[in-house]
Coordinates of C-alpha atoms and ligand atoms in Angstrom, one line a residue:
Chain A
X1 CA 65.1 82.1 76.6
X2 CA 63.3 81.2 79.7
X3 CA 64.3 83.2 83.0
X4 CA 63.1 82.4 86.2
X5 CA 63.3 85.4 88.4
X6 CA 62.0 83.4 91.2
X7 CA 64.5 80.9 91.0
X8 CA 67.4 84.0 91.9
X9 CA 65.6 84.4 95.3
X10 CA 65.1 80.8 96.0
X11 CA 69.1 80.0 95.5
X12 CA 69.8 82.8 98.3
X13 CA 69.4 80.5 101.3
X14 CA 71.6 78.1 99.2
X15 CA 74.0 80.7 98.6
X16 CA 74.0 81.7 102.8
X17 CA 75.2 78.9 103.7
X18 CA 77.6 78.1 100.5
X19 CA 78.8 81.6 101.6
X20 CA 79.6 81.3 105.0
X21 CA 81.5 77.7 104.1
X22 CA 83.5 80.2 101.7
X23 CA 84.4 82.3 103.9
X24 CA 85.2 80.2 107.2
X25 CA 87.1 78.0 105.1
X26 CA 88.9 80.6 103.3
X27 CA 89.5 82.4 106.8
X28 CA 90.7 79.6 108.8
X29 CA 92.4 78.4 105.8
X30 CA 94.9 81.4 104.9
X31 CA 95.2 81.9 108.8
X32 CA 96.4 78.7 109.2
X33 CA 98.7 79.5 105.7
X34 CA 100.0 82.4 107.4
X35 CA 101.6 80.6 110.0
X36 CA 102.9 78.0 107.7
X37 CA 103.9 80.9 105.3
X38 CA 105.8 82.9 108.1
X39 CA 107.6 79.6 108.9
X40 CA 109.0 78.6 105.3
X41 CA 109.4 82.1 104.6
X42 CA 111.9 82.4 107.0
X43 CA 113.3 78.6 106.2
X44 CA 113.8 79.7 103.0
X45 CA 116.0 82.5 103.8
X46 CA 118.0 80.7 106.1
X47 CA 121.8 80.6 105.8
X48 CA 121.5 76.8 106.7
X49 CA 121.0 75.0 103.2
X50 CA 118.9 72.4 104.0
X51 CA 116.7 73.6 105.7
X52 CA 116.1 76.7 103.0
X53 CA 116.0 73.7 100.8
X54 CA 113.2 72.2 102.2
X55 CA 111.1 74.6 102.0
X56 CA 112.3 75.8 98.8
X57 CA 110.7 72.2 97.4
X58 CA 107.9 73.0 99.7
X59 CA 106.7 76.2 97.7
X60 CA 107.7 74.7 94.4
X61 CA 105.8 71.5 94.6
X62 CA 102.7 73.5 95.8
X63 CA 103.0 76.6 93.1
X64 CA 103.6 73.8 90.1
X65 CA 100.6 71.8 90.8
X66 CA 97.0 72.3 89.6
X67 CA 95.1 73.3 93.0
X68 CA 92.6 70.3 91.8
X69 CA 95.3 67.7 91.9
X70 CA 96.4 69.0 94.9
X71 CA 92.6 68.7 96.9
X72 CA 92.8 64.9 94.7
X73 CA 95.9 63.9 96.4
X74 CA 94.9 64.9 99.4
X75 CA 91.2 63.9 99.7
X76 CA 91.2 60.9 98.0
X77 CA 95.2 59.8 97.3
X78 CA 96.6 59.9 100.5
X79 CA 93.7 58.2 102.6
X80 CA 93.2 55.7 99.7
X81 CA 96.8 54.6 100.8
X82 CA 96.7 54.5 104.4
X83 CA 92.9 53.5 104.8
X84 CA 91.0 56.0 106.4
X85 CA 89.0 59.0 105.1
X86 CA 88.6 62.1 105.7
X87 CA 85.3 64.5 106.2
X88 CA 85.8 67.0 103.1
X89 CA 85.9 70.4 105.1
X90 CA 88.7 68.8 107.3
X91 CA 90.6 68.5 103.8
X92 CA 88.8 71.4 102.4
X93 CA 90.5 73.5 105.8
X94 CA 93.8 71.5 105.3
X95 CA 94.2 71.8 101.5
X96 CA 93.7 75.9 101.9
X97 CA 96.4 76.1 104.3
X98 CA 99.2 73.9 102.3
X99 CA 98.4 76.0 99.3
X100 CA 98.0 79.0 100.2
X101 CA 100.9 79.0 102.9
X102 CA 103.2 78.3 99.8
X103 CA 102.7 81.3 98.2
X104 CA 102.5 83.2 101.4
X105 CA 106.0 81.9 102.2
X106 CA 107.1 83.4 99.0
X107 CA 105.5 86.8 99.9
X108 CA 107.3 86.8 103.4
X109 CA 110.5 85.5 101.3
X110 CA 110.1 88.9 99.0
X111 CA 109.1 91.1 101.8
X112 CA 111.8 90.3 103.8
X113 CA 114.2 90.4 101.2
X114 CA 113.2 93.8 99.8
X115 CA 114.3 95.8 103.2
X116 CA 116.9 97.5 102.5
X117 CA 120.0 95.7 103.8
X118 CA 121.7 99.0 105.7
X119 CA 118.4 98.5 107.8
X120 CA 119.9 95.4 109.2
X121 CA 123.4 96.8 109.2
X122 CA 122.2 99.6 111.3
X123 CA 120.1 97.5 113.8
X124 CA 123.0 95.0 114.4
X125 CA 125.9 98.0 114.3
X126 CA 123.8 99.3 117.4
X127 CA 123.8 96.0 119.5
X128 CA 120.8 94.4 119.0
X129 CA 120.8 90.6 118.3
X130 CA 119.4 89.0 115.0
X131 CA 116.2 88.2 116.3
X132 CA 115.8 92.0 118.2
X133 CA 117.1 93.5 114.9
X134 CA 114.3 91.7 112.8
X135 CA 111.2 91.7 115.3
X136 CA 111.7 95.8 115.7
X137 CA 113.7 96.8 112.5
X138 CA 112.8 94.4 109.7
X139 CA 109.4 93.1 110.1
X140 CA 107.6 95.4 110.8
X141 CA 108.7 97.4 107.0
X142 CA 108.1 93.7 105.7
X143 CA 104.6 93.5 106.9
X144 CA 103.9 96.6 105.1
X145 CA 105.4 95.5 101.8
X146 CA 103.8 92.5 102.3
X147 CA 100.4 93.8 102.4
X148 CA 99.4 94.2 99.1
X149 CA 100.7 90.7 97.7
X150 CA 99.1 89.3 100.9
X151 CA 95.5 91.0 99.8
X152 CA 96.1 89.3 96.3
X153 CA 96.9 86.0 97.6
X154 CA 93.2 86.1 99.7
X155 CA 91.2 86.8 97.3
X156 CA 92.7 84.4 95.3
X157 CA 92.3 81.9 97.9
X158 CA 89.1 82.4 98.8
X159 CA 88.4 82.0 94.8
X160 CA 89.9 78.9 94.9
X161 CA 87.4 77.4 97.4
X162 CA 85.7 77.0 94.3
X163 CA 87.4 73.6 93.6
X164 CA 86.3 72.0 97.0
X165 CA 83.1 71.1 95.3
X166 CA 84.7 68.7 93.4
X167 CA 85.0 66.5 96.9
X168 CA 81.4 68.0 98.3
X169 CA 82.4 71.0 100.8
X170 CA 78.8 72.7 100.8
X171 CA 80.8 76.0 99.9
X172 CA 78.7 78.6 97.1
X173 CA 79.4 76.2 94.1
X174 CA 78.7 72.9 95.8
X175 CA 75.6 74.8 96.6
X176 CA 74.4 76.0 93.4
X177 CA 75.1 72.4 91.8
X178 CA 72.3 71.1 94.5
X179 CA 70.3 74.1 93.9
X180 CA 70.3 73.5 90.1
X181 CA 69.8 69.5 90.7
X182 CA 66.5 70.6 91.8
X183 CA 65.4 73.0 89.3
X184 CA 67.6 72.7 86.1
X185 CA 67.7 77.2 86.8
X186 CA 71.6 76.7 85.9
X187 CA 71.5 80.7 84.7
X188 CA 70.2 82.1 87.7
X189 CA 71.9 79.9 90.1
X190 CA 75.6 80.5 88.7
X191 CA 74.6 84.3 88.1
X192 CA 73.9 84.6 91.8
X193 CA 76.5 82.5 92.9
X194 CA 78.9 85.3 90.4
X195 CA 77.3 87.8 92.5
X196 CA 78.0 86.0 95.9
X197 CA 81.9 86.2 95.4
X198 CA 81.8 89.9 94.4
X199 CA 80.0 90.6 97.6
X200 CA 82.9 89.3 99.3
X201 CA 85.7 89.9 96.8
X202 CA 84.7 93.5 96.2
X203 CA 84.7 94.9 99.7
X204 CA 87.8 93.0 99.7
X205 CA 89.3 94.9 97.0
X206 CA 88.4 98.0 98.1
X207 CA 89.7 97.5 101.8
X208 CA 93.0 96.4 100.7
X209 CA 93.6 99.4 98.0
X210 CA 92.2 101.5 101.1
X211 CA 95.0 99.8 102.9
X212 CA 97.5 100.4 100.9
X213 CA 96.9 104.1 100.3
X214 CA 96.8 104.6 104.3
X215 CA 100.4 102.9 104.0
X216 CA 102.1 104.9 101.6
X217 CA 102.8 101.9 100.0
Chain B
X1 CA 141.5 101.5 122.0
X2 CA 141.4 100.3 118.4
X3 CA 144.3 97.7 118.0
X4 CA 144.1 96.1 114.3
X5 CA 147.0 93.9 113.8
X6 CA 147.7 92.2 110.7
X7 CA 144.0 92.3 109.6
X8 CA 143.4 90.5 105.8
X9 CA 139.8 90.5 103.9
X10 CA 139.2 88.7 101.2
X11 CA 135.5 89.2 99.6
X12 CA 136.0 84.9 97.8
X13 CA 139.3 85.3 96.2
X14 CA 139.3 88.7 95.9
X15 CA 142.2 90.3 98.8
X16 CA 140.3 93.7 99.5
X17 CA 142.2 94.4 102.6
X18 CA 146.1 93.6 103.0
X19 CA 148.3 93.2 106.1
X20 CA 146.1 96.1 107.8
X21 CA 148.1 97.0 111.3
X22 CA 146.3 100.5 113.1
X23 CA 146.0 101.8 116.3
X24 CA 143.6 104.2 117.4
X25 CA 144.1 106.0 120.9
X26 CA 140.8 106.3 123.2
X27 CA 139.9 110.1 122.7
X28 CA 141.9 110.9 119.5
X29 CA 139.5 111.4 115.9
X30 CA 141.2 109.5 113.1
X31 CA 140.5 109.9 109.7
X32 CA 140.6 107.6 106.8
X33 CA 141.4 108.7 103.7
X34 CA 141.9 107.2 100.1
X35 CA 140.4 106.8 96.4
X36 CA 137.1 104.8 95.9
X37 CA 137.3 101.2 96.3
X38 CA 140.5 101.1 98.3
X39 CA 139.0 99.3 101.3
X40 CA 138.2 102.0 103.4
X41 CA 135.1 101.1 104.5
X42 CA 135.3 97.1 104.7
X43 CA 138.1 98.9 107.0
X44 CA 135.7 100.3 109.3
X45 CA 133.5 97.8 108.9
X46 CA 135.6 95.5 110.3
X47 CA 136.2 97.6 113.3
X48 CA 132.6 96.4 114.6
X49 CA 132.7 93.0 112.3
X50 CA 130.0 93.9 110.1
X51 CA 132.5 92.3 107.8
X52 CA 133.6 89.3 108.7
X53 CA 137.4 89.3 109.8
X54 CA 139.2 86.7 107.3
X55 CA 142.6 86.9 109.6
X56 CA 144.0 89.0 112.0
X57 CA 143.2 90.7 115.0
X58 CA 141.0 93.6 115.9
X59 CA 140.9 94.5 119.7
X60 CA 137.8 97.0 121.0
X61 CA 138.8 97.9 124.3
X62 CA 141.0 94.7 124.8
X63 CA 138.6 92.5 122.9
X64 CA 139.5 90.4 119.7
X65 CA 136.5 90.4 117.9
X66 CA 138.0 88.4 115.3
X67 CA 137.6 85.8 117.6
X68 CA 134.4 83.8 116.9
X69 CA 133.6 83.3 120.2
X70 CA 133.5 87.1 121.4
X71 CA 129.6 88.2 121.5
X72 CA 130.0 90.8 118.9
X73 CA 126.5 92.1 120.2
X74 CA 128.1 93.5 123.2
X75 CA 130.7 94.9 121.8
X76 CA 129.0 96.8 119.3
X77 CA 126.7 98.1 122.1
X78 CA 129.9 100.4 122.7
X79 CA 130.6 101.0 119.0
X80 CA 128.4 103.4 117.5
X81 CA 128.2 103.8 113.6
X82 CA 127.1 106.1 111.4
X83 CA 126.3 104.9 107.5
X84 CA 126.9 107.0 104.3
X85 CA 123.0 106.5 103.8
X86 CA 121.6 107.3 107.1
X87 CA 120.0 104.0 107.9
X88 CA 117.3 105.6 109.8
X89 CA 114.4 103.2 110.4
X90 CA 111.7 105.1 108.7
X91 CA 108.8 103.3 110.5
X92 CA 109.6 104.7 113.3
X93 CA 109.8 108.4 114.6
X94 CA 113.3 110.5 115.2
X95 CA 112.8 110.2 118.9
X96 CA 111.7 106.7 118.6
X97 CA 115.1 105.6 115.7
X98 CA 117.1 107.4 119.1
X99 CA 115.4 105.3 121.4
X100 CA 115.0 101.9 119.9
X101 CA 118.5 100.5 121.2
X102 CA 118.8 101.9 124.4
X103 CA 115.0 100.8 125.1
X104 CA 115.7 97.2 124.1
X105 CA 119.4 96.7 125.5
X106 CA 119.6 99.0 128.4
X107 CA 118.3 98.5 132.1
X108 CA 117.6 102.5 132.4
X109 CA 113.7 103.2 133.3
X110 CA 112.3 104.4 130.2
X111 CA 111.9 107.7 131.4
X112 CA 115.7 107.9 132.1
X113 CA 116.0 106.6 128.5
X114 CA 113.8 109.0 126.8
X115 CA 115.3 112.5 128.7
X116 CA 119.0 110.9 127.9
X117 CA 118.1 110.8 124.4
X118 CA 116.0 114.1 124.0
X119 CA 119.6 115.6 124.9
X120 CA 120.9 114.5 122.3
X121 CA 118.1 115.3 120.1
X122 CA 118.8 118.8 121.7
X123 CA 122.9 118.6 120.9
X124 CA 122.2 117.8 117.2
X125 CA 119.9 120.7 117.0
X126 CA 116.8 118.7 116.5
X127 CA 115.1 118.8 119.8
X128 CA 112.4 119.8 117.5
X129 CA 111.8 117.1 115.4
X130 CA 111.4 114.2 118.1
X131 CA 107.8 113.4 116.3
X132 CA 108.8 114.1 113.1
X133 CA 108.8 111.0 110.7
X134 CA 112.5 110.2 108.6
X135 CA 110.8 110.7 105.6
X136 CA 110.2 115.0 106.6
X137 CA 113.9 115.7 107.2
X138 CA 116.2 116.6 105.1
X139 CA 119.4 114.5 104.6
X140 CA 121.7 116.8 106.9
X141 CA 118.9 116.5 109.8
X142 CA 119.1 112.2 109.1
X143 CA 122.4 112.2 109.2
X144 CA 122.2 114.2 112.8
X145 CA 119.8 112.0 113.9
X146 CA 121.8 108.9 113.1
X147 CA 124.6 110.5 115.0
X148 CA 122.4 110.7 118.3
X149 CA 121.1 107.6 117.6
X150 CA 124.4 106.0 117.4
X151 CA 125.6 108.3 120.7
X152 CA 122.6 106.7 122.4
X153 CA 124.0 103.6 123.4
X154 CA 126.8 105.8 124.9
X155 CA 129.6 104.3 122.7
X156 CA 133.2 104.6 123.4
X157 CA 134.3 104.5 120.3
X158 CA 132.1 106.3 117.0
X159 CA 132.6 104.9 113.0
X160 CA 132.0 107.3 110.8
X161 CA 131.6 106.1 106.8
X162 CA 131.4 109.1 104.7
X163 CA 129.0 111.3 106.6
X164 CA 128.5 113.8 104.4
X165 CA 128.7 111.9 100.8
X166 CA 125.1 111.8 100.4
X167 CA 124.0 115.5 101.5
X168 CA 123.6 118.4 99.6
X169 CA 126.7 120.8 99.8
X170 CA 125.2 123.3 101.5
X171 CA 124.0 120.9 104.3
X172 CA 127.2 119.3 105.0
X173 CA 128.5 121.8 107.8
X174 CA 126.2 121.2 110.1
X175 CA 127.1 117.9 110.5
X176 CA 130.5 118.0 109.9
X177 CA 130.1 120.9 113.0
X178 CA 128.3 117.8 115.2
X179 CA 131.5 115.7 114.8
X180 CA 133.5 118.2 115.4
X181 CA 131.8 118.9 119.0
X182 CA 131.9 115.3 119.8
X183 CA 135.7 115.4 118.9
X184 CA 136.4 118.6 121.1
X185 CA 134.4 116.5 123.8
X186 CA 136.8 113.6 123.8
X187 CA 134.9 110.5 122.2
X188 CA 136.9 108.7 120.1
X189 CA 136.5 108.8 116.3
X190 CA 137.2 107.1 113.0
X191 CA 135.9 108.9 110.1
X192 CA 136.3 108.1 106.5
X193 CA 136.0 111.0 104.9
X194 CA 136.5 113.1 101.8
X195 CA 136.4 116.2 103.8
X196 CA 140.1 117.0 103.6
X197 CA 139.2 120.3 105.9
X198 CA 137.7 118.3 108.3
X199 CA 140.8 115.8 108.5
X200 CA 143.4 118.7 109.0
X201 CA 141.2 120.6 111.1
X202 CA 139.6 118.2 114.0
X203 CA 141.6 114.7 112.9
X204 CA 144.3 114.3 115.2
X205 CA 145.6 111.6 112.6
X206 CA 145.4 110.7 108.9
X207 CA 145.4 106.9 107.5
X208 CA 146.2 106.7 103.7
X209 CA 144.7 103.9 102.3
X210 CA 145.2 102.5 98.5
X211 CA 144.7 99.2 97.2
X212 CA 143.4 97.8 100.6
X213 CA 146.7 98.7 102.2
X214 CA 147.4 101.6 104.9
X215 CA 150.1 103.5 102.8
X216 CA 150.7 106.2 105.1
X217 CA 149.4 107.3 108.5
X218 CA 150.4 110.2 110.5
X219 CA 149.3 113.3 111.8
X220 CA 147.5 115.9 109.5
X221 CA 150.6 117.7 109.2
X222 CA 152.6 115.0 108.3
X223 CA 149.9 113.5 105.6
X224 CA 149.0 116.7 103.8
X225 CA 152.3 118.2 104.1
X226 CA 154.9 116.3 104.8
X227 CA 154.0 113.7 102.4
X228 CA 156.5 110.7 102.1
X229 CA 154.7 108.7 99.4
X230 CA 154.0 109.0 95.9
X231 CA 150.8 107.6 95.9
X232 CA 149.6 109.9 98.2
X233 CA 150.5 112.8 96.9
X234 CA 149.1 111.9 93.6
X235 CA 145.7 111.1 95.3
X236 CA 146.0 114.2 97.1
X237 CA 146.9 116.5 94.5
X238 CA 143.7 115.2 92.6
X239 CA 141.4 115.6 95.3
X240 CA 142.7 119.5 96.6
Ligands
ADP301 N1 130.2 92.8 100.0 C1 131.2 92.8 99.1 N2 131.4 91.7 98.3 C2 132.4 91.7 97.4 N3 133.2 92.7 97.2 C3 133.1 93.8 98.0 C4 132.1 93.9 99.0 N4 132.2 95.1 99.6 C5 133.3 95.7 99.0 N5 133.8 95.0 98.1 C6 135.0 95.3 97.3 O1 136.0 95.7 98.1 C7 136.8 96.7 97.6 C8 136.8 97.8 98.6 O2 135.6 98.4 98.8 P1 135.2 99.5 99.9 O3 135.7 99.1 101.2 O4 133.8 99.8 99.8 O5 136.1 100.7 99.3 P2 135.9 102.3 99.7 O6 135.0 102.4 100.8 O7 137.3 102.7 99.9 O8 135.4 102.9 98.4 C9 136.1 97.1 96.3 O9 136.9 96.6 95.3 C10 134.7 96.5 96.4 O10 134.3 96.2 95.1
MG302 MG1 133.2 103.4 101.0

């Protein structure tokens, strides 16, 4: 046993920086997957077939995948083919969204799903239109059943930016592997780096099961 | 103002509705009667096409909204309903479930809006709960604030699909006392109901439905007394 107590305060400026590519990656990434999510949620529910189709084999090619084939594919497959490449936090950004707004869709899917039907009933036996009867009737009781799947799904993301240092995105991991190139302090680096995602994961957590009380949900 | 001629509905291959032919009066409070499952409410339902109509013709005011190119929107803007289970949007507060339609699909100022639909808070007898949340009431003050949400669009006609199934007994009257003072002020009404007191009492007619047909239809008089078929007397002598 040899530990190097130093070596957990030299990682931290490592660490910084592999935290804040973490975090804007995760960020920007499930915002983006939102959108996307919103979009083939509501494709999926659509009367018209196809279209629900679509984005049916959307969700399923994403959700029965490994993540690491997936950032493969993407990073090195599909630029191998067309002849360009790509700078690894562009993929890193891209990669986030695609997966992530796949399951996403499914929680808009569920949360749309799971309002009761005599809400729509109601909205439409008063007049309003489809669109009126879902913007002020049904989302807003999906959003909050959405919440709590939608927490889940961001920490699991931002967990997942783990595998983007398998294509060199300077996120924590990525870090740590250059920190421990250096000094072969593999314990204290990966201990720290443990450490870095509770700090973010944690608070997390807590906000979302704070949330979700306030909700009644 | 209700014209249903030769309406059919067929739920795939199953005929839950046959050869339906009604007519309900502007101003006169029609109830609907019959065992479970008979129809009566993908009857109603089909009065402001929450069903869809598989053949025939249902006039609102003149309009065939069995026709797929009638905005159905429109008309149901003067169709108000009222569900078994209340419907009341529970995000959103009494005054605000009252106000939501009106808000959205009238060109009243919203000050117009909101005094229009205190009074009816006021005629339900829940001026008092205009903050209150859907969740605090009981079911006989949901159902009344359905009703005034419904009666906020200022509907000529009013659907009415087993108000008082889902309350406690003791809570019934008071709704069943708010229909009957929007009968005595003239709106026109179709209520399936099991409240046979009701149906003599404020229904100026009586449908008898069985099977997804309208076996008998007549005054209350005529229904609960006069009875001219079997069917109906059976189901009446089981339900009185
Ligand atoms: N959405 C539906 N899909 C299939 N069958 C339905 C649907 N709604 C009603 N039915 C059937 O139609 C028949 C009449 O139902 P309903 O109008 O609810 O009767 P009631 O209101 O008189 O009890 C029943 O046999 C019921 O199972
Ligand atoms: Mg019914």
């Amino acid at each position: 046993m040899n530990l190097s107590p130093e070596s957990m305060i030299d990682v931290i400026p490592y660490l910084t920086t592999g935290l804040w590519y973490t975090f804007i990656i995760t960020i920007v990434g499930v915002a983006v997957g939102c959108v996307i999510g919103t979009i083939f949620g509501f494709m999926r529910l659509a009367q018209n077939r196809l279209i629900s189709t679509i984005a049916g084999i959307y969700v399923e090619v994403v959700r029965g995948t490994p993540l690491l084939a997936q950032i493969f594919f993407l990073h090195f497959g599909i630029p191998n083919l067309i002849g360009f490449s790509m700078d690894a936090l562009i993929s890193g950004y891209i990669i986030l969204a695609i997966n992530s707004g796949a399951y996403i869709a499914e929680i808009v899917r569920g949360g749309v799903q799971s309002v009761d039907k005599g809400q729509l009933e109601a909205g439409k036996s008063l007049g309003l239109n489809g669109l009126q009867t879902m913007r002020y009737i049904i989302w807003p009781q999906a959003v909050k059943i959405m919440i709590p799947p939608f927490g889940n799904q961001f920490i699991i993301s931002l967990k997942d930016t783990s595998l983007l240092a398998t294509i060199a995105v300077g996120e924590l991991i990525y870090q740590a592997q250059q920190f421990t190139a250096l000094t072969f302090d593999a314990f204290e680096a990966y201990f720290m780096v443990c450490l870095f995602y509770l700090i973010i994961t944690i608070p997390a957590s807590l906000l979302l099961r704070f949330t979700e009380r306030r909700l009644g949900t | 103002m209700i014209k249903v001629s030769n309406l059919h509905k067929s739920f795939g291959d199953n005929e839950v509705l046959t050869d339906i032919t009604a007519e309900v009066d502007a101003q006169e409070v029609v109830c609907v009667i019959g065992p479970s499952g008979s129809g009566k409410s993908t009857f109603l339902r089909c009065l402001n096409r929450l069903e869809d109509i598989t053949q025939g013709e249902v006039l609102i005011d003149e309009v065939n909204i069995a026709d797929p190119n009638t905005d159905i929107n429109v008309v149901r803007q003067d169709v108000g309903m009222v569900f078994q289970h209340f419907n009341l949007f529970p995000h959103k507060s009494v005054l605000d479930n009252v106000m939501l339609a009106p808000t959205k699909l009238k060109r009243d100022s919203k000050e117009e809006i909101q005094s229009r639909c205190l009074n009816l808070l006021e005629k339900v007898g829940l001026s008092d709960k205009a903050e209150a949340y859907p969740s605090s009431l009981s079911g006989g003050q949901k159902q009344r604030v359905a009703i005034a949400r419904a009666l906020a669009m200022n509907p000529k006609v009013m659907l009415f699909d087993e108000p008082t199934s889902a309350l406690d007994p003791e809570l019934v009257g008071d709704v069943l006392a708010v229909m009957k003072d929007l009968a005595n002020e003239g709106m026109t009404m179709v209520v399936v109901t099991h409240e046979m007191g009701f149906a003599k009492e404020v229904g100026d007619r009586v449908f008898f439905m069985d099977e997804g047909r309208m076996v008998e239809e007549g005054t209350p008089t005529q229904v609960f007394d006069e009875t001219r078929h079997e069917r109906t007397r059976e189901f009446l002598s089981k339900i009185l």
